[in-house]
Tab-separated table of C-alpha atoms in Angstrom:
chain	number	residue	atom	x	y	z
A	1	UNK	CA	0.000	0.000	0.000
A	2	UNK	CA	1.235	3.652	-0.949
A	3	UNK	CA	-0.304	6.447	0.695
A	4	UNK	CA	0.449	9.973	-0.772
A	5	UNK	CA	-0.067	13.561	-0.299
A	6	UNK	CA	1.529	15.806	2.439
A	7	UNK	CA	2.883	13.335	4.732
A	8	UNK	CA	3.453	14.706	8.296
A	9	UNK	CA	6.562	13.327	8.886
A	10	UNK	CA	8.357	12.399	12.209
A	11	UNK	CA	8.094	13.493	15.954
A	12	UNK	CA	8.077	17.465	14.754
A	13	UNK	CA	5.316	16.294	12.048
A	14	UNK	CA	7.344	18.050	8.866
A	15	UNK	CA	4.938	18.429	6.314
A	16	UNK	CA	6.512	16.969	3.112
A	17	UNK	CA	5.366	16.500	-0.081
A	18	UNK	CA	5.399	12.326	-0.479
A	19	UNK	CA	4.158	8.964	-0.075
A	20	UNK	CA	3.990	6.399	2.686
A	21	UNK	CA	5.144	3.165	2.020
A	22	UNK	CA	3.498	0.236	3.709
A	23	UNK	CA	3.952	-3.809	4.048
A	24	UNK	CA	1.891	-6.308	6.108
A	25	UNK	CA	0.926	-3.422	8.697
A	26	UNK	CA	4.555	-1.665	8.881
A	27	UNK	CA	5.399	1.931	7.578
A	28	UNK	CA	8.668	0.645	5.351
A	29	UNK	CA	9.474	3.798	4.050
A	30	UNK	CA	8.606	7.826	3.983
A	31	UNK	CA	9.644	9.286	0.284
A	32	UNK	CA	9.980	12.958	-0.518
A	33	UNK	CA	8.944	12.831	-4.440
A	34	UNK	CA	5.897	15.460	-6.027
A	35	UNK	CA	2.546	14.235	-6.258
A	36	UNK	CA	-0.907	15.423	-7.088
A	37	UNK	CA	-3.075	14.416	-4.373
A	38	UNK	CA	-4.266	16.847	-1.829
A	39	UNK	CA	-4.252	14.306	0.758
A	40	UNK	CA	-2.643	15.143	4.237
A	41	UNK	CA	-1.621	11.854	5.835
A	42	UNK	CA	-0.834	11.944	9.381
A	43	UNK	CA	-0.243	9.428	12.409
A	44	UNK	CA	-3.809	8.282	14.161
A	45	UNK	CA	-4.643	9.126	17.653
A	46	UNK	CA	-3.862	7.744	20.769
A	47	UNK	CA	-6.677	8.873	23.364
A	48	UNK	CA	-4.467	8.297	26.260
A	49	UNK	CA	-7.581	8.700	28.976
A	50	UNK	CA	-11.318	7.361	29.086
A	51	UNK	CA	-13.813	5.828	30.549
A	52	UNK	CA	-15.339	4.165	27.759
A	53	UNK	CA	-18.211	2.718	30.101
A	54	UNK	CA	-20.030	5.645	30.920
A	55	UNK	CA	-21.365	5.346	27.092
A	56	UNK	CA	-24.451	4.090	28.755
A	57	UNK	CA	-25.160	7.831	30.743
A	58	UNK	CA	-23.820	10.410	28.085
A	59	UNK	CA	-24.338	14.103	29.326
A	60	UNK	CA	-26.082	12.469	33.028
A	61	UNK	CA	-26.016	14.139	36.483
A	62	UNK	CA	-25.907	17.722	34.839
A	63	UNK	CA	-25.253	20.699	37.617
A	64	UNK	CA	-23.439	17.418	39.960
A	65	UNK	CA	-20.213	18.091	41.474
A	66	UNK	CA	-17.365	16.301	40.660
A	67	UNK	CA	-17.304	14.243	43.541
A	68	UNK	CA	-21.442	13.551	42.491
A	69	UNK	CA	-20.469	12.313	39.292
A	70	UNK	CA	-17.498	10.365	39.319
A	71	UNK	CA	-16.188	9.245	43.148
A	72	UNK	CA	-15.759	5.768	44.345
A	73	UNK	CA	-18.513	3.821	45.318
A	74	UNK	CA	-21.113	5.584	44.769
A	75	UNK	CA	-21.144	8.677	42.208
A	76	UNK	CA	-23.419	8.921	39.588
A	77	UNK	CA	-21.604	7.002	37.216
A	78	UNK	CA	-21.207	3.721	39.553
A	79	UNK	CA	-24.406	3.698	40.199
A	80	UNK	CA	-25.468	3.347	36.448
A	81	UNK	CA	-22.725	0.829	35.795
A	82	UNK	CA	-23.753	-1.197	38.656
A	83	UNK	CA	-27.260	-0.987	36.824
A	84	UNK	CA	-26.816	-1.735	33.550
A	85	UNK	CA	-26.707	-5.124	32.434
A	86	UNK	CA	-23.568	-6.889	30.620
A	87	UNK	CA	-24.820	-6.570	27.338
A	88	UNK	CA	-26.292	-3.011	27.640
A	89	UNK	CA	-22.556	-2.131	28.599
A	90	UNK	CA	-21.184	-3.967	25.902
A	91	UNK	CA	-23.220	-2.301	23.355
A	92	UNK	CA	-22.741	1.059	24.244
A	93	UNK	CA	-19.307	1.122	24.469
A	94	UNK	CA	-18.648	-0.665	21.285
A	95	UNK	CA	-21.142	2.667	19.875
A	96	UNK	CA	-18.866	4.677	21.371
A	97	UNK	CA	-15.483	2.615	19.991
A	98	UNK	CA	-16.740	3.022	16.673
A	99	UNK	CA	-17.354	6.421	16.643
A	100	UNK	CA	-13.714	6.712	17.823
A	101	UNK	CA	-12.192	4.359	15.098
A	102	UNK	CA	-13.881	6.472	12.362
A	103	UNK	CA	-12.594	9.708	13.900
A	104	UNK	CA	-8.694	8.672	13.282
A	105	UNK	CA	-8.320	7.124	16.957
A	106	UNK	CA	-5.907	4.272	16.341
A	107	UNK	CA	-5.366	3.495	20.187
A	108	UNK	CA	-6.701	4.305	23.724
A	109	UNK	CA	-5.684	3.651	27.257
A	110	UNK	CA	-8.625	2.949	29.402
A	111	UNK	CA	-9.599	2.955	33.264
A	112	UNK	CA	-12.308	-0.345	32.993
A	113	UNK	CA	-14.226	-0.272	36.072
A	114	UNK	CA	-16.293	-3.198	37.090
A	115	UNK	CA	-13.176	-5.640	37.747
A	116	UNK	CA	-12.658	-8.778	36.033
A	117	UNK	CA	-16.190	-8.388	34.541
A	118	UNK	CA	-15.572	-4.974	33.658
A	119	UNK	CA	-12.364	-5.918	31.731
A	120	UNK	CA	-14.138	-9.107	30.027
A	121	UNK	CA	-17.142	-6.359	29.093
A	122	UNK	CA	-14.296	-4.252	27.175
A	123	UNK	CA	-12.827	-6.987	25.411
A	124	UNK	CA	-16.157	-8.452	24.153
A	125	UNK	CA	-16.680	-4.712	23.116
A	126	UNK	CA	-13.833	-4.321	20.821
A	127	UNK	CA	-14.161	-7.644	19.409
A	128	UNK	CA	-13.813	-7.346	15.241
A	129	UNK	CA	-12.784	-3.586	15.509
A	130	UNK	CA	-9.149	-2.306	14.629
A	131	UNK	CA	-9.002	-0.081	17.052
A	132	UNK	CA	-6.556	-0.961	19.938
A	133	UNK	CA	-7.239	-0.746	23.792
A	134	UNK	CA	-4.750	-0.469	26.723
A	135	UNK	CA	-7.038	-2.024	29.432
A	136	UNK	CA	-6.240	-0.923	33.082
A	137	UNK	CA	-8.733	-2.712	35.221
A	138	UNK	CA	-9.626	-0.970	38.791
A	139	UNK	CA	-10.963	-2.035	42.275
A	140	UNK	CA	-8.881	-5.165	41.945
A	141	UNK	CA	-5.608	-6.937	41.282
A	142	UNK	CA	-7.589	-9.629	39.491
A	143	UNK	CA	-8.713	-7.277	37.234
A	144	UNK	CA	-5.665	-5.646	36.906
A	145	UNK	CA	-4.290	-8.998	36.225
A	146	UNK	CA	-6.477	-9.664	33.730
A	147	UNK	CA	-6.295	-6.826	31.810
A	148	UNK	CA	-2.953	-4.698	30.758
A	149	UNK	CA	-2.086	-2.579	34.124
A	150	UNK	CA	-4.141	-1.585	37.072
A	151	UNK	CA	-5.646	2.419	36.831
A	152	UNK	CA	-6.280	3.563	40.033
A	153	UNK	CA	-8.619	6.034	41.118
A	154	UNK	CA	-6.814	8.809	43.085
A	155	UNK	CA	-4.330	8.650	46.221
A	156	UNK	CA	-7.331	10.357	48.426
A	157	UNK	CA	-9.778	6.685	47.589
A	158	UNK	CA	-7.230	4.355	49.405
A	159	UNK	CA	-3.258	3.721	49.231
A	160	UNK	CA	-3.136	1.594	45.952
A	161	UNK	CA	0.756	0.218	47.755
A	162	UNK	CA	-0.588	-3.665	46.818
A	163	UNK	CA	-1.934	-2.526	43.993
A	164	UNK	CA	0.768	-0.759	42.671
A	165	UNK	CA	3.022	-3.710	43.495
A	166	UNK	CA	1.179	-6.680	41.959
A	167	UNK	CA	1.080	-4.324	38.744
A	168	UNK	CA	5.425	-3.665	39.207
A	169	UNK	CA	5.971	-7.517	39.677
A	170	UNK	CA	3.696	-8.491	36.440
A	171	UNK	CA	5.807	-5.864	34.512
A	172	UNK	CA	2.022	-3.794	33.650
A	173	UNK	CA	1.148	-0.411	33.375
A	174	UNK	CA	0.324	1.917	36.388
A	175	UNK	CA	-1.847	4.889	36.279
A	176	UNK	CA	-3.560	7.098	38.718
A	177	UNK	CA	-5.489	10.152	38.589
A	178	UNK	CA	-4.115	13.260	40.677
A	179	UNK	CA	-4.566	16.689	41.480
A	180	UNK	CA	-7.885	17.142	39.886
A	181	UNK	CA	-9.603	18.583	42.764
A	182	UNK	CA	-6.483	20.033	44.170
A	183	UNK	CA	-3.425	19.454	45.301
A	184	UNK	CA	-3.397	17.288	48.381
A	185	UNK	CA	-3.482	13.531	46.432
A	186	UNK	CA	-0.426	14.593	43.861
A	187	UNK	CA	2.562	13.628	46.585
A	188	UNK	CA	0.999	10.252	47.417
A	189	UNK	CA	0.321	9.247	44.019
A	190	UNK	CA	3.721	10.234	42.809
A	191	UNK	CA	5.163	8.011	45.530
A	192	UNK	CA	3.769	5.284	44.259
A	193	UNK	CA	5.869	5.699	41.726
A	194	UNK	CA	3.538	5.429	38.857
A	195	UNK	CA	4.507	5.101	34.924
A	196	UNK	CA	1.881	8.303	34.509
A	197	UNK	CA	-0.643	10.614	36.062
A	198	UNK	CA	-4.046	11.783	34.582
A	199	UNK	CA	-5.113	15.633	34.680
A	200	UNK	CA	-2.225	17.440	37.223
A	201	UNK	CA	-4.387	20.324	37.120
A	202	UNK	CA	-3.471	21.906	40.792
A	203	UNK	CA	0.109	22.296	41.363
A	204	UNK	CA	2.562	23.623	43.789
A	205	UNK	CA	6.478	24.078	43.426
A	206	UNK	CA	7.238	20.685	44.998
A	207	UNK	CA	5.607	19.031	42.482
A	208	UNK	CA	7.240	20.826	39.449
A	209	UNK	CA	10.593	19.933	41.624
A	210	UNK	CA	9.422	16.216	41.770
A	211	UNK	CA	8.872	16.201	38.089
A	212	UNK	CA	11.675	17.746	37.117
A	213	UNK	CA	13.296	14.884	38.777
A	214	UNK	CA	11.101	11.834	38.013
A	215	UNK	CA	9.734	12.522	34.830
A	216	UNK	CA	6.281	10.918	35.536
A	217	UNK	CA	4.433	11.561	32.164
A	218	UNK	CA	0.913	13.255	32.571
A	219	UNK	CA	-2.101	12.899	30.335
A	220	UNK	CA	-4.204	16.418	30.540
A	221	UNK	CA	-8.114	16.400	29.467
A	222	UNK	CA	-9.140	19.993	29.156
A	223	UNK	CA	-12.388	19.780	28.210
A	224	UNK	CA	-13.301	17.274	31.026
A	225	UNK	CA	-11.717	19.835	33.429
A	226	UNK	CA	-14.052	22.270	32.342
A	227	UNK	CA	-16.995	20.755	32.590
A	228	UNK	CA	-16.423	19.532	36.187
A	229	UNK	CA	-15.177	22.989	37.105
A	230	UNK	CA	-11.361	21.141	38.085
A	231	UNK	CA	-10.107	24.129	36.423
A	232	UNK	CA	-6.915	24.541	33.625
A	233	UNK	CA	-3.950	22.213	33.970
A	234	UNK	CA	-0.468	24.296	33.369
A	235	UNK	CA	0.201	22.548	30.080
A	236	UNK	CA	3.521	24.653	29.412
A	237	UNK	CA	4.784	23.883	32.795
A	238	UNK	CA	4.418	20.577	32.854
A	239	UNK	CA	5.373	20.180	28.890
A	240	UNK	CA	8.645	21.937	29.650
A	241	UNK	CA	9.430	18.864	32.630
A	242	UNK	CA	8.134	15.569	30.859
A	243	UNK	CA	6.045	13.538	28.374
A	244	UNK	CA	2.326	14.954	28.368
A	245	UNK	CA	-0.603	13.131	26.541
A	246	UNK	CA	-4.320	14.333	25.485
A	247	UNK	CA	-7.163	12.021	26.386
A	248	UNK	CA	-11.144	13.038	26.386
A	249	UNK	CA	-11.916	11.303	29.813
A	250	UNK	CA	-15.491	10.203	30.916
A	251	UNK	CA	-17.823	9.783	27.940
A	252	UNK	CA	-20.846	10.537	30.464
A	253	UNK	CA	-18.995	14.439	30.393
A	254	UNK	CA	-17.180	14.641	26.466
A	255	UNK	CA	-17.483	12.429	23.300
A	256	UNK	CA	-14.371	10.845	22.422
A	257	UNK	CA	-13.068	13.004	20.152
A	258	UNK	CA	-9.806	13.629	19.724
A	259	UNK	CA	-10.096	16.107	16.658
A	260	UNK	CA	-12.615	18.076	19.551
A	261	UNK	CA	-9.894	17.783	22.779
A	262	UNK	CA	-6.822	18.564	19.917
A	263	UNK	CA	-8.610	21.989	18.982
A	264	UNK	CA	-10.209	23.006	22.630
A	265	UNK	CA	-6.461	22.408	24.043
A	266	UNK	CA	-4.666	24.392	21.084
A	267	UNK	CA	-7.344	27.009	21.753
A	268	UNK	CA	-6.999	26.935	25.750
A	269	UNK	CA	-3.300	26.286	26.628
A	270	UNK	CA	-0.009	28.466	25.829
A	271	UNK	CA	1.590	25.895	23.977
A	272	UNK	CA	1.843	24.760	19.728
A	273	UNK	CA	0.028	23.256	17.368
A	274	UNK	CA	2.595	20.538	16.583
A	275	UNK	CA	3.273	20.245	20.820
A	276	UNK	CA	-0.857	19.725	20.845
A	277	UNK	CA	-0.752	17.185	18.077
A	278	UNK	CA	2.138	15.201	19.547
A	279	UNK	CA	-0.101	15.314	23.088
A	280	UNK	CA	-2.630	13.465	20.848
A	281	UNK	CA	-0.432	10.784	18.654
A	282	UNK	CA	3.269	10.384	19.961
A	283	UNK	CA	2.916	11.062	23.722
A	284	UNK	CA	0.309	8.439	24.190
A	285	UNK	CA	1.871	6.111	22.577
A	286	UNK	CA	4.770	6.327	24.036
A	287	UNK	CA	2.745	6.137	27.510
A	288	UNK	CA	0.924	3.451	26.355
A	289	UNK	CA	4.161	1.309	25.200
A	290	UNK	CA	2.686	1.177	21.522
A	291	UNK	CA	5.017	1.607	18.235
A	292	UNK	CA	2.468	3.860	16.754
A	293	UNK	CA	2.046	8.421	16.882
A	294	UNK	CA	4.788	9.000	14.275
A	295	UNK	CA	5.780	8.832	10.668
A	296	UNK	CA	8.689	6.957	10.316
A	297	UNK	CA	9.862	3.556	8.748
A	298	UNK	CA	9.332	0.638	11.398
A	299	UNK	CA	6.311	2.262	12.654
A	300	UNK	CA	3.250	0.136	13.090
A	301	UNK	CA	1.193	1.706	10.186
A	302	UNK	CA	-1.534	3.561	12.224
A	303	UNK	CA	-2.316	6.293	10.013
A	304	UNK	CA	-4.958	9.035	9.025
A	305	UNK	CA	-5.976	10.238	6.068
A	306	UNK	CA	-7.583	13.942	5.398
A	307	UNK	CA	-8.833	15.297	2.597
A	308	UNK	CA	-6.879	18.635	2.362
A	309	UNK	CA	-9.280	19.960	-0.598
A	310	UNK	CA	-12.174	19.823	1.743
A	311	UNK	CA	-14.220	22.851	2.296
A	312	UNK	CA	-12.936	23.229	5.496
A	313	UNK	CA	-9.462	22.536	4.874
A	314	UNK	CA	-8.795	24.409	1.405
A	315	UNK	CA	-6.548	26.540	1.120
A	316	UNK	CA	-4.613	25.983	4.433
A	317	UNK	CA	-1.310	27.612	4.727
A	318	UNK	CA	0.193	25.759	7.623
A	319	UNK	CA	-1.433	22.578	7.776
A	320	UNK	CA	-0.228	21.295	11.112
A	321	UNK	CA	-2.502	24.418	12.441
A	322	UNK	CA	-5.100	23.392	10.244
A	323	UNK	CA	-4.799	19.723	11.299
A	324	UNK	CA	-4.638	20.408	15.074
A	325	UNK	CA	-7.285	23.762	14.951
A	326	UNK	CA	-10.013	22.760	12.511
A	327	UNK	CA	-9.732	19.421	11.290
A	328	UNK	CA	-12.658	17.011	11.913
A	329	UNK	CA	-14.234	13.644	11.088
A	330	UNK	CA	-15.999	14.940	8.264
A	331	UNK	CA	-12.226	15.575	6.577
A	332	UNK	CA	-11.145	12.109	7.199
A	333	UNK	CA	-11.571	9.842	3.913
A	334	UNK	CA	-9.689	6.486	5.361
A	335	UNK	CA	-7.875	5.014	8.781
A	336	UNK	CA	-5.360	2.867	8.047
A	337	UNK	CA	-5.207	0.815	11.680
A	338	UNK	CA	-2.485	-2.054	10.771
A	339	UNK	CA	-2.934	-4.184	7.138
């Protein structure tokens, strides 16, 4: 398979005139040569944060309080997950994983609540789709077990030391949310040594010290943070310290759009286009351990394609802008997710 148009090449997404080369699901080669199509070809998404099971309660518990809609046991959103039947589950979030496959999302990392069932609800979800899911299973180390890490809920719901152990000794991924409603949980979850944190929105200098030390990557959801009033994460502090990711959080609160959290975060934070669209492609994956977000030859070929002829993207003069700022699924004419 060739793919050609302006290819955005690479970690700093260099828009060259080219093709993509690729064999049995591998980019073998980026060529600079002219071309004709108006194509912009760039890597897919990696939604680096959700909670794909509140598809069964999208835009529920309006005017609740963070703490209403989201805390351990007994927010709004356990409550309808502890209602909803198996298959009701399944089905909605496979409506919602669709949507995100045909919007250029090649790859997301997700928080599964409901334990082992939880997990096993996922996995029957995705079944047949290309997209690919990092499973962290909560509330237990079975699930965590039987998924691909443990994501924990926040160092002010419990300590999360076994948890965070069992997931260390079978060599899995570790995640926990901090300093969403402020800043009192971000020292206890950082000494748990985690491989990242989600949303870092309340700050103080020792934690800019810590990171500046220990490099914990941090995934940022901006539009989430609005909605429940958690307020603006520093995105240029913390991108000046270490790796930070995009995700679109809780479906209940956002749909999972990454071309929606890519423009809202361009829009909202102090920082580039190209630094937003790396948040949304490299920085995930890199978080997520997956050889996908760039352009370059022995990449796993996750890939977008855009019309740039569109009426919406016409006449463009810096396309990474136009990618990050106004692109949407209405531009996309094929996702390339492997083969």
């Amino acid at each position: 398979m060739q793919l050609e148009g302006t290819v955005l090449r690479g970690r700093d997404f260099e828009p060259v005139e080219g093709r993509v080369v690729v064999e049995d699901g591998e980019i073998t080669a980026v060529e600079e040569t002219t071309t004709h199509s108006e194509k912009i070809i760039l890597p897919a998404f990696v939604n680096a944060h959700t909670h794909i099971g509140d598809s069964i309660a999208k835009e529920a518990g309006a005017g609740l309080s963070l703490d209403e809609l989201v805390a351990p046991p007994d927010g709004l959103k356990h409550q309808l997950l502890r209602e909803a039947s198996q298959d009701e589950l399944i089905a909605a979030m496979r409506r919602s994983l669709s949507v995100m496959e045909r919007a250029g999302t090649g790859a997301f990392v997700e928080f599964r609540e409901g334990g082992v069932a939880g997990v096993e609800a996922i996995e029957a979800a995705l079944d047949g789709l290309a997209i690919e899911g990092v499973i962290l299973g909560r509330e237990t180390i079975d699930a965590m077990a039987a998924a691909d890490g443990f994501g924990a809920s926040g160092a002010r719901d419990g300590e999360f030391g076994a948890e965070r152990t069992a997931t260390r000794e079978a060599d899995k991924l570790f995640g926990i949310h901090a300093g969403e409603r402020d800043s009192d949980d971000v020292n206890p979850a950082l000494d748990l040594d985690p491989d990242f944190l989600v949303h870092m929105v309340h700050l103080e200098a020792l934690h800019y010290e810590r990171l500046d030390d220990e490099k914990v990557p941090v995934v940022l959801c901006p539009r989430s943070n609005l909605v429940t009033d958690a307020g603006v994460a520093p995105a240029r502090e913390l991108l000046d310290r270490t790796t930070v990711a995009l995700g679109t959080d809780n479906v209940m609160l956002n749909s999972p759009s990454m071309f929606r959290e890519m423009e809202f975060a361009a829009k909202l934070y102090d920082i580039s286009a190209r630094e937003v669209l790396g948040m949304a492609t490299v920085a995930g994956a890199e978080i997520a351990g997956l050889n996908a977000g760039v352009i370059e030859a022995g990449r796993d070929a996750r890939l977008i394609v855009l019309d740039g002829d569109s009426d919406n993207l016409a006449g463009a003069e810096d396309v990474v802008r136009a990618v990050v700022r106004r692109a949407g699924v209405d531009d996309v004419t094929d996702v390339i997710l492997g083969d």
